[in-house]
mmCIF file of C-alpha atoms and ligand atoms in Angstrom:
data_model
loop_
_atom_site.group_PDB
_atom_site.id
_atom_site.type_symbol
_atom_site.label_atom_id
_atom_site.label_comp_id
_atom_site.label_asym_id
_atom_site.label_seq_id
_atom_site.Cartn_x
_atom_site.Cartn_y
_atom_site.Cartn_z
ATOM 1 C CA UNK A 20 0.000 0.000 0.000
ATOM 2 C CA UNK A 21 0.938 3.851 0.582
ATOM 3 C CA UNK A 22 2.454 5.090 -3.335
ATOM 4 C CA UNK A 23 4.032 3.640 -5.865
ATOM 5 C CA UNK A 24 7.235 5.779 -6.192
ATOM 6 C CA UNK A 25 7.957 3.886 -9.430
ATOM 7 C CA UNK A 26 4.926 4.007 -11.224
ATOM 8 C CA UNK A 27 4.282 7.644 -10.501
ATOM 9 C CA UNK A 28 7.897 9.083 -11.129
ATOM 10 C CA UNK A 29 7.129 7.412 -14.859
ATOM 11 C CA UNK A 30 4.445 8.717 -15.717
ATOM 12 C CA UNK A 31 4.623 12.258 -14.280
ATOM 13 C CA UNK A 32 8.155 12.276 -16.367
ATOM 14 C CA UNK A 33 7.293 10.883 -19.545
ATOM 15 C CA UNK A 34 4.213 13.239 -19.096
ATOM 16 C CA UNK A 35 3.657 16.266 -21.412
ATOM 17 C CA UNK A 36 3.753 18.649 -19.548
ATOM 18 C CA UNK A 37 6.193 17.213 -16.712
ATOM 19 C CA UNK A 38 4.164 16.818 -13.624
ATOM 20 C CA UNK A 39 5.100 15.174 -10.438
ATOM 21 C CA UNK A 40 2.454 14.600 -7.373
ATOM 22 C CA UNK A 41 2.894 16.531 -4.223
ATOM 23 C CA UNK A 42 2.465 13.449 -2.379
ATOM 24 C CA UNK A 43 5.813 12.523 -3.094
ATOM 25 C CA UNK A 44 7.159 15.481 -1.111
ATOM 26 C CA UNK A 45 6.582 13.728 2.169
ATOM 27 C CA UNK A 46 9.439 11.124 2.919
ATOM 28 C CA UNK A 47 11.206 11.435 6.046
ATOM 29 C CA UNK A 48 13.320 14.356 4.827
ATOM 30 C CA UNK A 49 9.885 16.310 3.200
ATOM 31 C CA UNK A 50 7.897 15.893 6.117
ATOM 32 C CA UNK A 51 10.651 17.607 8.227
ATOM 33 C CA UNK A 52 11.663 20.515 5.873
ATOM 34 C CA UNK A 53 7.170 21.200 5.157
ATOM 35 C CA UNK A 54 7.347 21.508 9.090
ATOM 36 C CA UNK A 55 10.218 24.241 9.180
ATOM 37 C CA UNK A 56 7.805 26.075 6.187
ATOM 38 C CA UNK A 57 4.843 26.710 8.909
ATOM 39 C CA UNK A 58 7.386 28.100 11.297
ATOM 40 C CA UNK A 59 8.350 30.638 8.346
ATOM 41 C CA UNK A 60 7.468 34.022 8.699
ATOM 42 C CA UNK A 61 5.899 34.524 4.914
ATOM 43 C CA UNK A 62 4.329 30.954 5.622
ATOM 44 C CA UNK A 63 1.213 32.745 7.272
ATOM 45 C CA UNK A 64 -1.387 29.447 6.963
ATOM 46 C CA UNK A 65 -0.708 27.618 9.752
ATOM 47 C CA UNK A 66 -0.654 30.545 12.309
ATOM 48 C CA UNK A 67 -3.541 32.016 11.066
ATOM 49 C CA UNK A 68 -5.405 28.101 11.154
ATOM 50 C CA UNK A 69 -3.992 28.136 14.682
ATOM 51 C CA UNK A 70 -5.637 31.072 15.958
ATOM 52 C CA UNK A 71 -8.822 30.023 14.452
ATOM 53 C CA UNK A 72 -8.995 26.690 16.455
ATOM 54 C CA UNK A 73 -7.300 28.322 19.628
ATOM 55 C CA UNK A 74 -10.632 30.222 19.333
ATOM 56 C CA UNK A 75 -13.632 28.106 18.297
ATOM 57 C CA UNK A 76 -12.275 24.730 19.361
ATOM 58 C CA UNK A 77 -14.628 24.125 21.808
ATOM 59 C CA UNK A 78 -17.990 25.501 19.514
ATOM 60 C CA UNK A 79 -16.464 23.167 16.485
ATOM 61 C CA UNK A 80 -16.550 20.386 19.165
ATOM 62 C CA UNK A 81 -20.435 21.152 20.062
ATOM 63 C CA UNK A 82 -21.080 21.474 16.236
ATOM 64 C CA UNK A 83 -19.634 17.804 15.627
ATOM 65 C CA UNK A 84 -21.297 16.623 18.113
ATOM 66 C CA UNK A 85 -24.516 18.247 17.049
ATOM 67 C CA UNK A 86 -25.843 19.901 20.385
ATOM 68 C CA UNK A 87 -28.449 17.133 21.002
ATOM 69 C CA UNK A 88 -26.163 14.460 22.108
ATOM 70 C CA UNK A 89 -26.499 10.859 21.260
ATOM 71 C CA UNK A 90 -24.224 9.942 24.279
ATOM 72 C CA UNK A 91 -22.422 8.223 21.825
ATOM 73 C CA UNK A 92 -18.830 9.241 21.579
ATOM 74 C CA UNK A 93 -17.637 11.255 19.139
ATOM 75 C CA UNK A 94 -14.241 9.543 16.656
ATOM 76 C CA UNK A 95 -12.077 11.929 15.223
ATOM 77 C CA UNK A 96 -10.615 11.094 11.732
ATOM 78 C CA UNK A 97 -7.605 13.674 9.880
ATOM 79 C CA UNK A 98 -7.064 13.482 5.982
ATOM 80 C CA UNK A 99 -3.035 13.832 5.979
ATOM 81 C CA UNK A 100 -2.413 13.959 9.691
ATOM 82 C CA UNK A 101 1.308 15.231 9.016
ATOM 83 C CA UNK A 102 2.483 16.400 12.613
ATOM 84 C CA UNK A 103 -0.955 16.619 14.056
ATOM 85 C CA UNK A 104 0.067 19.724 16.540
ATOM 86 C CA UNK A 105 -2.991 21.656 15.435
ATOM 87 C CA UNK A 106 -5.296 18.760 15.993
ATOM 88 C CA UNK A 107 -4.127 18.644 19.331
ATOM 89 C CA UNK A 108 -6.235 22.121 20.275
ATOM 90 C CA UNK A 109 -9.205 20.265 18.963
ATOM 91 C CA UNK A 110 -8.731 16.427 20.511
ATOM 92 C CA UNK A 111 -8.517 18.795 23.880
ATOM 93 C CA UNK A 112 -11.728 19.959 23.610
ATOM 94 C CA UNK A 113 -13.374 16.984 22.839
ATOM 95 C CA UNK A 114 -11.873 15.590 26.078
ATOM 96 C CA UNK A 115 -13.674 18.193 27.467
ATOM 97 C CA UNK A 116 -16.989 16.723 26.366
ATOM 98 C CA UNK A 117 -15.790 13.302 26.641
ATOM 99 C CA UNK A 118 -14.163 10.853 28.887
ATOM 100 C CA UNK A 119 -11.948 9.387 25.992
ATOM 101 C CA UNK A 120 -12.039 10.129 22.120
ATOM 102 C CA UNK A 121 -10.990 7.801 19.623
ATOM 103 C CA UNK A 122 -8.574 9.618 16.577
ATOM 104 C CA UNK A 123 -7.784 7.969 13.279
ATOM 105 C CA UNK A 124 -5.145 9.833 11.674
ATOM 106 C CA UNK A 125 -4.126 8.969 8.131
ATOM 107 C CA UNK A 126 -1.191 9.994 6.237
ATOM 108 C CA UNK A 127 1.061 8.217 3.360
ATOM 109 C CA UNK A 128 4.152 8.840 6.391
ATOM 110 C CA UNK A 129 4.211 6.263 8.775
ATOM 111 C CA UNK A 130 7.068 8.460 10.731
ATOM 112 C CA UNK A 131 4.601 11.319 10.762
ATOM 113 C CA UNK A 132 1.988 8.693 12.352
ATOM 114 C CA UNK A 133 4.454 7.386 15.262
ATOM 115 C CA UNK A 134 5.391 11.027 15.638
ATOM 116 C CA UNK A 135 1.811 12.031 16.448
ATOM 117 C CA UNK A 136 0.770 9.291 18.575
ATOM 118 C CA UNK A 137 4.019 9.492 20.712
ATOM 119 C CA UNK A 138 3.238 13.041 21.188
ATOM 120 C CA UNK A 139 -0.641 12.541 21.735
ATOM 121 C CA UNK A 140 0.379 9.833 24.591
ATOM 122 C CA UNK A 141 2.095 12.156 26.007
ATOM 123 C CA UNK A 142 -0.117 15.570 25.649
ATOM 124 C CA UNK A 143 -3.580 14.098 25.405
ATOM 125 C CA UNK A 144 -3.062 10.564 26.919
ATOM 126 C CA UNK A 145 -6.684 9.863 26.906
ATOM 127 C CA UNK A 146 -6.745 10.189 23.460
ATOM 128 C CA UNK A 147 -6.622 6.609 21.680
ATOM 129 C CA UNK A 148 -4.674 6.822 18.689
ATOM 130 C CA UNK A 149 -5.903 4.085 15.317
ATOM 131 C CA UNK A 150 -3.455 5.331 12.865
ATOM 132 C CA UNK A 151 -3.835 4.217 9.080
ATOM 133 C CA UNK A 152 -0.830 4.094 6.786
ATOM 134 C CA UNK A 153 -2.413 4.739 3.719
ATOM 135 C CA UNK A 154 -3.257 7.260 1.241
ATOM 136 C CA UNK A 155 -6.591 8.658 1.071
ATOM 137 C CA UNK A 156 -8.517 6.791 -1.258
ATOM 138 C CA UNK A 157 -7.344 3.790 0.254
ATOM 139 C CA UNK A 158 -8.168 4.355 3.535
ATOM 140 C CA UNK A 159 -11.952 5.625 3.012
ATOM 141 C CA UNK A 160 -13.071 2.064 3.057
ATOM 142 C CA UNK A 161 -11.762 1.729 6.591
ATOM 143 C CA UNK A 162 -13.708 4.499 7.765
ATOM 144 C CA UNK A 163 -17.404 2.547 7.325
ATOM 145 C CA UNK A 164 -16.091 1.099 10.454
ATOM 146 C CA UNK A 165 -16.495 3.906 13.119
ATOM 147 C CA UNK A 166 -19.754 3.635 15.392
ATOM 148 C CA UNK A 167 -21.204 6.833 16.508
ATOM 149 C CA UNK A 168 -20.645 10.349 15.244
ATOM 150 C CA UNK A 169 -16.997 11.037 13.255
ATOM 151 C CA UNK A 170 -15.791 14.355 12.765
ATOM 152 C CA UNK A 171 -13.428 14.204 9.784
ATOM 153 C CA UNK A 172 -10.702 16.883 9.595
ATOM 154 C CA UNK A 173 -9.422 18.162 6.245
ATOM 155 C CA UNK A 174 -6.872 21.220 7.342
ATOM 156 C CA UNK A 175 -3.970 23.070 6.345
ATOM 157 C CA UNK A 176 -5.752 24.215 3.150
ATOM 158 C CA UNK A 177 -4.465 20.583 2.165
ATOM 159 C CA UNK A 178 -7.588 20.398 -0.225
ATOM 160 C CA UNK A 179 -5.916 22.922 -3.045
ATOM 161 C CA UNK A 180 -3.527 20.359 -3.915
ATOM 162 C CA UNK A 181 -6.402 18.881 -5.663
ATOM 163 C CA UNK A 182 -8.531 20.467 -8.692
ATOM 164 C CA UNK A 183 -12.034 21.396 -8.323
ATOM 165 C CA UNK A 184 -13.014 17.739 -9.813
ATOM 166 C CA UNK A 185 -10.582 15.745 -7.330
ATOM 167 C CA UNK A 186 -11.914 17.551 -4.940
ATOM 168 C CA UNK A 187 -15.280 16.853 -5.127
ATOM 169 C CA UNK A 188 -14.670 13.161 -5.865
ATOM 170 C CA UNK A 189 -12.544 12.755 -2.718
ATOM 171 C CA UNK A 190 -15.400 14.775 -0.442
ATOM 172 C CA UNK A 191 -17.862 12.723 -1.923
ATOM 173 C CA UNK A 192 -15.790 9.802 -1.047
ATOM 174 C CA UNK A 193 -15.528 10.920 2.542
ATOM 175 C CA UNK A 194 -18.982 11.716 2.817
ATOM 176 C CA UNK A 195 -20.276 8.439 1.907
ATOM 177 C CA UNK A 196 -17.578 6.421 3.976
ATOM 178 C CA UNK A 197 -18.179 8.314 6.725
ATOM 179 C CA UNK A 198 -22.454 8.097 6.588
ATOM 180 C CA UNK A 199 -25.097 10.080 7.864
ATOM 181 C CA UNK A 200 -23.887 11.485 10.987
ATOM 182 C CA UNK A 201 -20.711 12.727 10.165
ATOM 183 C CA UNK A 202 -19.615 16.206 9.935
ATOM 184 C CA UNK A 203 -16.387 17.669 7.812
ATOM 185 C CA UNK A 204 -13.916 20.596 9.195
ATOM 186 C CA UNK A 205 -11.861 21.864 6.281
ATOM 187 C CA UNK A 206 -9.795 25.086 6.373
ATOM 188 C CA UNK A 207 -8.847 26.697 3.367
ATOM 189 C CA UNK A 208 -6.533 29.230 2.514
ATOM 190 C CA UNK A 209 -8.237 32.161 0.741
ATOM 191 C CA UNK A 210 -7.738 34.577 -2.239
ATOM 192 C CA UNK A 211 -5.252 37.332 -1.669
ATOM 193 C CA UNK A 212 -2.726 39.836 -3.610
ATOM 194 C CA UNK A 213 -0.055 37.454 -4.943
ATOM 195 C CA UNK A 214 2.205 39.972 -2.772
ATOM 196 C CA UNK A 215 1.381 37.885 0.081
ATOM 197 C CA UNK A 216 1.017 34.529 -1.716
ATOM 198 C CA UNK A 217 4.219 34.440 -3.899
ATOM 199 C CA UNK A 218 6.643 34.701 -0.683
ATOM 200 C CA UNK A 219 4.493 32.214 1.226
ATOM 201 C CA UNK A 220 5.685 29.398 -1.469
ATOM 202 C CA UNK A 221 9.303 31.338 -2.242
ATOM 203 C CA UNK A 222 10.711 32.252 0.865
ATOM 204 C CA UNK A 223 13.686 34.715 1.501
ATOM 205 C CA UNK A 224 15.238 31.668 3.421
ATOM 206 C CA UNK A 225 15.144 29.031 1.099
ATOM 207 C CA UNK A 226 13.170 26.639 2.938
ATOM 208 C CA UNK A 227 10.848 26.218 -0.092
ATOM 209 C CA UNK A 228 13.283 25.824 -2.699
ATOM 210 C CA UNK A 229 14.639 22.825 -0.561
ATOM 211 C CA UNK A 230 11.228 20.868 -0.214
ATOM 212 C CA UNK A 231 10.466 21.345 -3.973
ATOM 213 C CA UNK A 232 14.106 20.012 -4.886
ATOM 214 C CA UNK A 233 13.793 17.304 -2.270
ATOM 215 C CA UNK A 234 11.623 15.735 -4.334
ATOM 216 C CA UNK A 235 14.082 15.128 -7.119
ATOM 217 C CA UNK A 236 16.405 14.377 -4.025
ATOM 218 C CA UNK A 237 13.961 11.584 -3.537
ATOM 219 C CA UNK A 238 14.193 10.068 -7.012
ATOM 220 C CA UNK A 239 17.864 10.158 -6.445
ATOM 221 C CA UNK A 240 17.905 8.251 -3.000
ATOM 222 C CA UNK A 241 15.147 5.639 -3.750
ATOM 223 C CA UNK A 242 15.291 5.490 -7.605
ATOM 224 C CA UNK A 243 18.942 5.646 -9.155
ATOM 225 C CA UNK A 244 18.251 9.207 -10.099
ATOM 226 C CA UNK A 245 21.715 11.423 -11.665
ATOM 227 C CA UNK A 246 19.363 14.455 -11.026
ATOM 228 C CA UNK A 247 21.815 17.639 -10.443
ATOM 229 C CA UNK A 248 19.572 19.446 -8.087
ATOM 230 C CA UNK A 249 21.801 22.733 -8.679
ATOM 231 C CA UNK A 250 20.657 22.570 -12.217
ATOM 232 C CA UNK A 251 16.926 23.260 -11.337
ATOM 233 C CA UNK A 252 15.609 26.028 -9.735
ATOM 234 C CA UNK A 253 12.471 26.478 -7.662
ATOM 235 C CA UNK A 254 9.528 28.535 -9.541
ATOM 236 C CA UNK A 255 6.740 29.935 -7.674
ATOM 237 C CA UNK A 256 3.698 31.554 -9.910
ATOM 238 C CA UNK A 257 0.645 32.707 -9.193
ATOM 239 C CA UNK A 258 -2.251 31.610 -12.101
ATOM 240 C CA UNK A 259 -4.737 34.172 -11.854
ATOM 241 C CA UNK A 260 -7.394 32.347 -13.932
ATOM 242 C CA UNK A 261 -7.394 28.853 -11.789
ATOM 243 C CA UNK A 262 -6.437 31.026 -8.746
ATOM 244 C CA UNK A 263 -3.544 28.988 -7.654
ATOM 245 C CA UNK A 264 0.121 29.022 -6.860
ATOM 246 C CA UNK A 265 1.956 26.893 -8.636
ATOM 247 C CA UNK A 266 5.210 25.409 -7.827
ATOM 248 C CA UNK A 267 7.495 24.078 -10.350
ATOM 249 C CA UNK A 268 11.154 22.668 -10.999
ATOM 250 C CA UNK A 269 12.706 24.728 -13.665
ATOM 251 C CA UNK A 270 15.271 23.353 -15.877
ATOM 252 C CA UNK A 271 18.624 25.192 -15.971
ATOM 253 C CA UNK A 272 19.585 24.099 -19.429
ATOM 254 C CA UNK A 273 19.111 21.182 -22.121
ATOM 255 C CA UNK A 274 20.243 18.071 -20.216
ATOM 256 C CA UNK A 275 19.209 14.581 -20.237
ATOM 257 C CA UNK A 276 19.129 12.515 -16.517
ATOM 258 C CA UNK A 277 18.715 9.239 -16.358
ATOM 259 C CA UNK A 278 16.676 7.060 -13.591
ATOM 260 C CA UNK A 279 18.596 3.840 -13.417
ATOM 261 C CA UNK A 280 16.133 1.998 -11.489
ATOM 262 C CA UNK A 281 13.518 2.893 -13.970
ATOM 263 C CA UNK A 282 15.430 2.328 -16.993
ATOM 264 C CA UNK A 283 14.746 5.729 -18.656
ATOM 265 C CA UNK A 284 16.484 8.845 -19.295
ATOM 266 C CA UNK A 285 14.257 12.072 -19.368
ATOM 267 C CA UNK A 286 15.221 15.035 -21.222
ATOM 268 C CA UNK A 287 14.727 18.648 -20.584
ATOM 269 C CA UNK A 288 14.893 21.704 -22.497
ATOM 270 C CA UNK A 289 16.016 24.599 -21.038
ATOM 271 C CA UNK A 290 13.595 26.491 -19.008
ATOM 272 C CA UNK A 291 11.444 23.507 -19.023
ATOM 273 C CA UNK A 292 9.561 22.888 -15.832
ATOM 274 C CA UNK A 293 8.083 19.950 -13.777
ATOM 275 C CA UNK A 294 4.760 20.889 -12.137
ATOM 276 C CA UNK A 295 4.551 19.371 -8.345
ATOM 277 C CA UNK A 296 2.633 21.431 -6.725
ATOM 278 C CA UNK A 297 -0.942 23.495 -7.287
ATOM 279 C CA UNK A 298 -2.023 25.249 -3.859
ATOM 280 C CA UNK A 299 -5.535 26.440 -4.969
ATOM 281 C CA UNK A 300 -6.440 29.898 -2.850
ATOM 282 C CA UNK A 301 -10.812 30.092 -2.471
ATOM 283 C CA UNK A 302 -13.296 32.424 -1.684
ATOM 284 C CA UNK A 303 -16.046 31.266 0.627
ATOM 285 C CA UNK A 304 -18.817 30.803 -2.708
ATOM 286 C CA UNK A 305 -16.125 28.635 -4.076
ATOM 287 C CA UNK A 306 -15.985 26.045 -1.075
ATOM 288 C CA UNK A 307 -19.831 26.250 -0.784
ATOM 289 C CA UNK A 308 -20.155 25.032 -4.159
ATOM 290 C CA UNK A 309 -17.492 22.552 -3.524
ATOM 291 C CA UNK A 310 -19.138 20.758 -0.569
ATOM 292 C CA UNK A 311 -23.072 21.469 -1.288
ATOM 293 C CA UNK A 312 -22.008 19.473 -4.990
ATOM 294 C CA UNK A 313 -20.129 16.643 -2.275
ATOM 295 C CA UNK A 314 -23.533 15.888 0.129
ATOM 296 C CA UNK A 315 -22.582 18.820 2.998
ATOM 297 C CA UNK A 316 -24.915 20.829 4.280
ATOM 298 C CA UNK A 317 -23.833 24.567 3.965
ATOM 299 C CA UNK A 318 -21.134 25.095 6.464
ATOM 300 C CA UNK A 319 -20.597 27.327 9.845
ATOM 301 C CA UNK A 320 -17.218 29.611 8.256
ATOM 302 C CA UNK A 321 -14.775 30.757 10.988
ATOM 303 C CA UNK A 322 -11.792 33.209 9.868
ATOM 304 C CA UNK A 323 -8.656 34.223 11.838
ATOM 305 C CA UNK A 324 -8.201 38.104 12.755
ATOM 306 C CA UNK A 325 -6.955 39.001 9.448
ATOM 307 C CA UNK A 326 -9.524 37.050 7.582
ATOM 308 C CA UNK A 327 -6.158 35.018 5.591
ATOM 309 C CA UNK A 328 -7.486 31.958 5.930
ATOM 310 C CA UNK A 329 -10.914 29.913 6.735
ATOM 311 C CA UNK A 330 -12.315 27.010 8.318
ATOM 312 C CA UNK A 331 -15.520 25.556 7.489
ATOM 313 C CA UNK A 332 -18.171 23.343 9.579
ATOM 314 C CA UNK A 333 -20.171 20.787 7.487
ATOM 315 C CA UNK A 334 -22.568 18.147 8.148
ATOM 316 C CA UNK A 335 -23.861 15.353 5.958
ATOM 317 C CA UNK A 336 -26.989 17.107 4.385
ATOM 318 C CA UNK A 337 -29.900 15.263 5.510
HETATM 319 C C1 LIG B 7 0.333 21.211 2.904
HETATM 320 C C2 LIG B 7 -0.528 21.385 0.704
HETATM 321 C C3 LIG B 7 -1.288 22.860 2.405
HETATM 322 O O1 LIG B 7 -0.023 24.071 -0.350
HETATM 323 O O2 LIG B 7 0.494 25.421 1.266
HETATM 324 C C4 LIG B 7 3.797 24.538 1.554
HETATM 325 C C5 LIG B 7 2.221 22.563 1.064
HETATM 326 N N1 LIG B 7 3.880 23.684 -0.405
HETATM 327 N N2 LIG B 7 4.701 25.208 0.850
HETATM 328 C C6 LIG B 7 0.455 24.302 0.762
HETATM 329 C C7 LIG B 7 3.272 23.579 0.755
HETATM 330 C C8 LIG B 7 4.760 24.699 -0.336
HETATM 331 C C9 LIG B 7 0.975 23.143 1.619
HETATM 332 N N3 LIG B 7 -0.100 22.152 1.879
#
C-alpha cells in the first residue's frame, strides 16, 4: 500500500507537460523541511489556522457533536495527519466533552503517524490513537467502520492540492464512507494579492526551494536518479485564472538525466519545468459550491483576525 514511487515518477516524467504529485514530497526528509515552512514568517497558513482553532475549538466540538447528544462518543478522523500539533487544540476539547475520544489519523508517512501518537500519549493521553498508513482513497473504506458520530478533519488548506473535480470526488468519497452522521472541518486558505502569496511558497530563506528540490532528491535516494539538483531552480507563480500558486522545478539548461532503477532517461529543455505542486487559494462561494455538490450541508465559516485563511463546519446534508 501507501504510493508507488515507481509508477508515478514514470508517468509524471514521460508526461507532457512534466508533472510530479505533491504526495511525493513527504518522505522522512519532506515531512521535516514542510514543518520548518509553517514556522516561516511569509508561511502565514498555519498561524492564522492556529488562531482560528485556539478560538472556536470548543464551539467546532459542540457542532460535531450536534448539540443534542447521542451519548455516543464522538471519533475523530484527519485526511493527511502530518504532525498533528494543530489537531491537538481540537482532541482537547473533545476531552472536554468526553471521557476518551478515539482519533484515526491517516497519512502516506508512517514516521509522521508514530510522531503524532508518541506526542498525543504524552499531551492528550486519553486520546486513543488508530493510525492508518495509507493514502486517502485507500483508507476511506476503513472508515465505514467507526460507530457513533466522526468528525473528519481536512486542514492546512491541504484540499488545493487537488482540482475542483478531485476535490469533489474525494469529499464525496468521505462523505459516503463516513455516513449520515458525520460532519467535515476543512480550512482553506483564501484569495489574496499574490504579494502575500508568492513569498508564502518562495521564501527569503530558502526553505521552499529545498522541499520542492527534495523531491528530485527523492528520485535520487530511492530510484537511481543522476538528477543535479543545482541545475533546477524552484519557480513559484501565481495563475490568476485557476487562482492557484503553482510550484514548479525549472530546468537550468538542455540536459538529459537518467533514472537507473527505472530504466529511462528524461530530457529537458532549457527552461522547461516539472509541475509538483498546485495550492488552490478560495473564496467562501467557491468552497460552498465545492461541498453542497459533495452531500454537505452549507457550512458554519470561521476566519482568523486578518480574515487570511478559513475554516468551514459541514454536516452530511440530511
Ligand atoms: C500542505 C498542501 C497545504 O499548499 O500550502 C507549503 C504545502 N507547499 N509550501 C500548501 C506547501 C509549499 C501546503 N499544503
Amino acid at each position: 500500500m501507501t504510493i508507488d514511487l515507481s509508477e508515478q515518477v514514470r508517468r509524471g516524467l514521460t508526461a507532457f507537460p512534466k508533472t510530479l504529485p505533491p504526495v511525493l514530497f513527504y518522505d522522512e526528509e519532506g515531512s521535516r523541511l514542510y514543518e520548518a515552512i509553517t514556522d516561516l514568517p511569509e508561511y502565514y497558513l498555519t498561524r492564522a489556522e492556529r488562531s482560528i482553532f485556539v478560538q472556536h475549538a470548543d464551539e467546532l466540538v459542540d457542532l460535531a457533536l450536534g448539540g443534542a447528544s447521542t451519548g455516543r462518543p464522538l471519533t475523530v478522523v484527519e485526511l493527511g495527519a502530518g504532525s498533528a500539533s494543530k489537531t491537538e487544540l481540537l482532541l482537547a476539547a473533545v476531552l472536554r466533552r468526553q471521557p476518551t475520544c478515539v482519533y484515526v489519523p491517516i497519512d502516506v508517512s508512517r514516521a509522521a503517524i508514530e510522531g503524532a501518537a508518541r506526542r498525543l500519549a504524552v499531551n492528550l493521553p486519553a486520546v486513543r490513537v488508530r493510525g492508518i498508513v495509507a493514502s486517502h482513497e485507500q483508507a476511506l473504506p476503513e472508515l465505514a467502520t467507526i460507530e457513533g458520530p466522526a468528525l473528519a478533519m481536512f486542514i492546512g488548506s491541504s484540499i488545493g492540492n487537488l482540482d475542483d473535480q478531485d476535490a469533489g470526488r474525494l469529499l464525496r468519497d468521505l462523505r459516503q464512507a463516513l455516513g449520515a452522521r458525520a460532519s467535515l472541518l476543512l480550512g482553506t486558505d483564501l484569495r489574496k494579492s499574490s504579494e502575500v502569496l508568492i513569498p508564502a511558497y518562495d521564501d527569503a530563506a530558502g526553505v521552499t526551494a529545498a522541499f520542492n528540490k527534495n523531491v528530485l532528491a527523492r528520485i535520487n535516494r530511492e530510484l537511481g536518479g543522476r538528477f543535479d539538483l543545482a541545475r533546477f531552480r524552484h519557480l513559484a507563480r501565481w495563475n490568476e485564472a485557476r487562482s492557484r500558486i503553482e510550484m514548479h522545478l525549472q530546468s537550468a539548461d538542455d540536459q538529459s538525466v537518467a533514472i537507473d532503477a527505472l530504466g529511462l532517461v528524461v530530457h529537458f529543455r532549457r527552461g522547461e519545468t516539472i509541475h509538483t505542486e498546485s495550492s488552490v487559494k478560495y473564496d467562501l462561494a467557491h468552497v460552498a459550491r465545492l461541498l453542497e455538490a459533495s452531500g454537505f450541508s452549507p457550512p458554519r465559516v470561521y476566519f482568523d483576525d486578518g480574515r487570511r485563511f478559513a475554516v468551514h463546519l459541514a454536516r452530511s446534508a440530511p
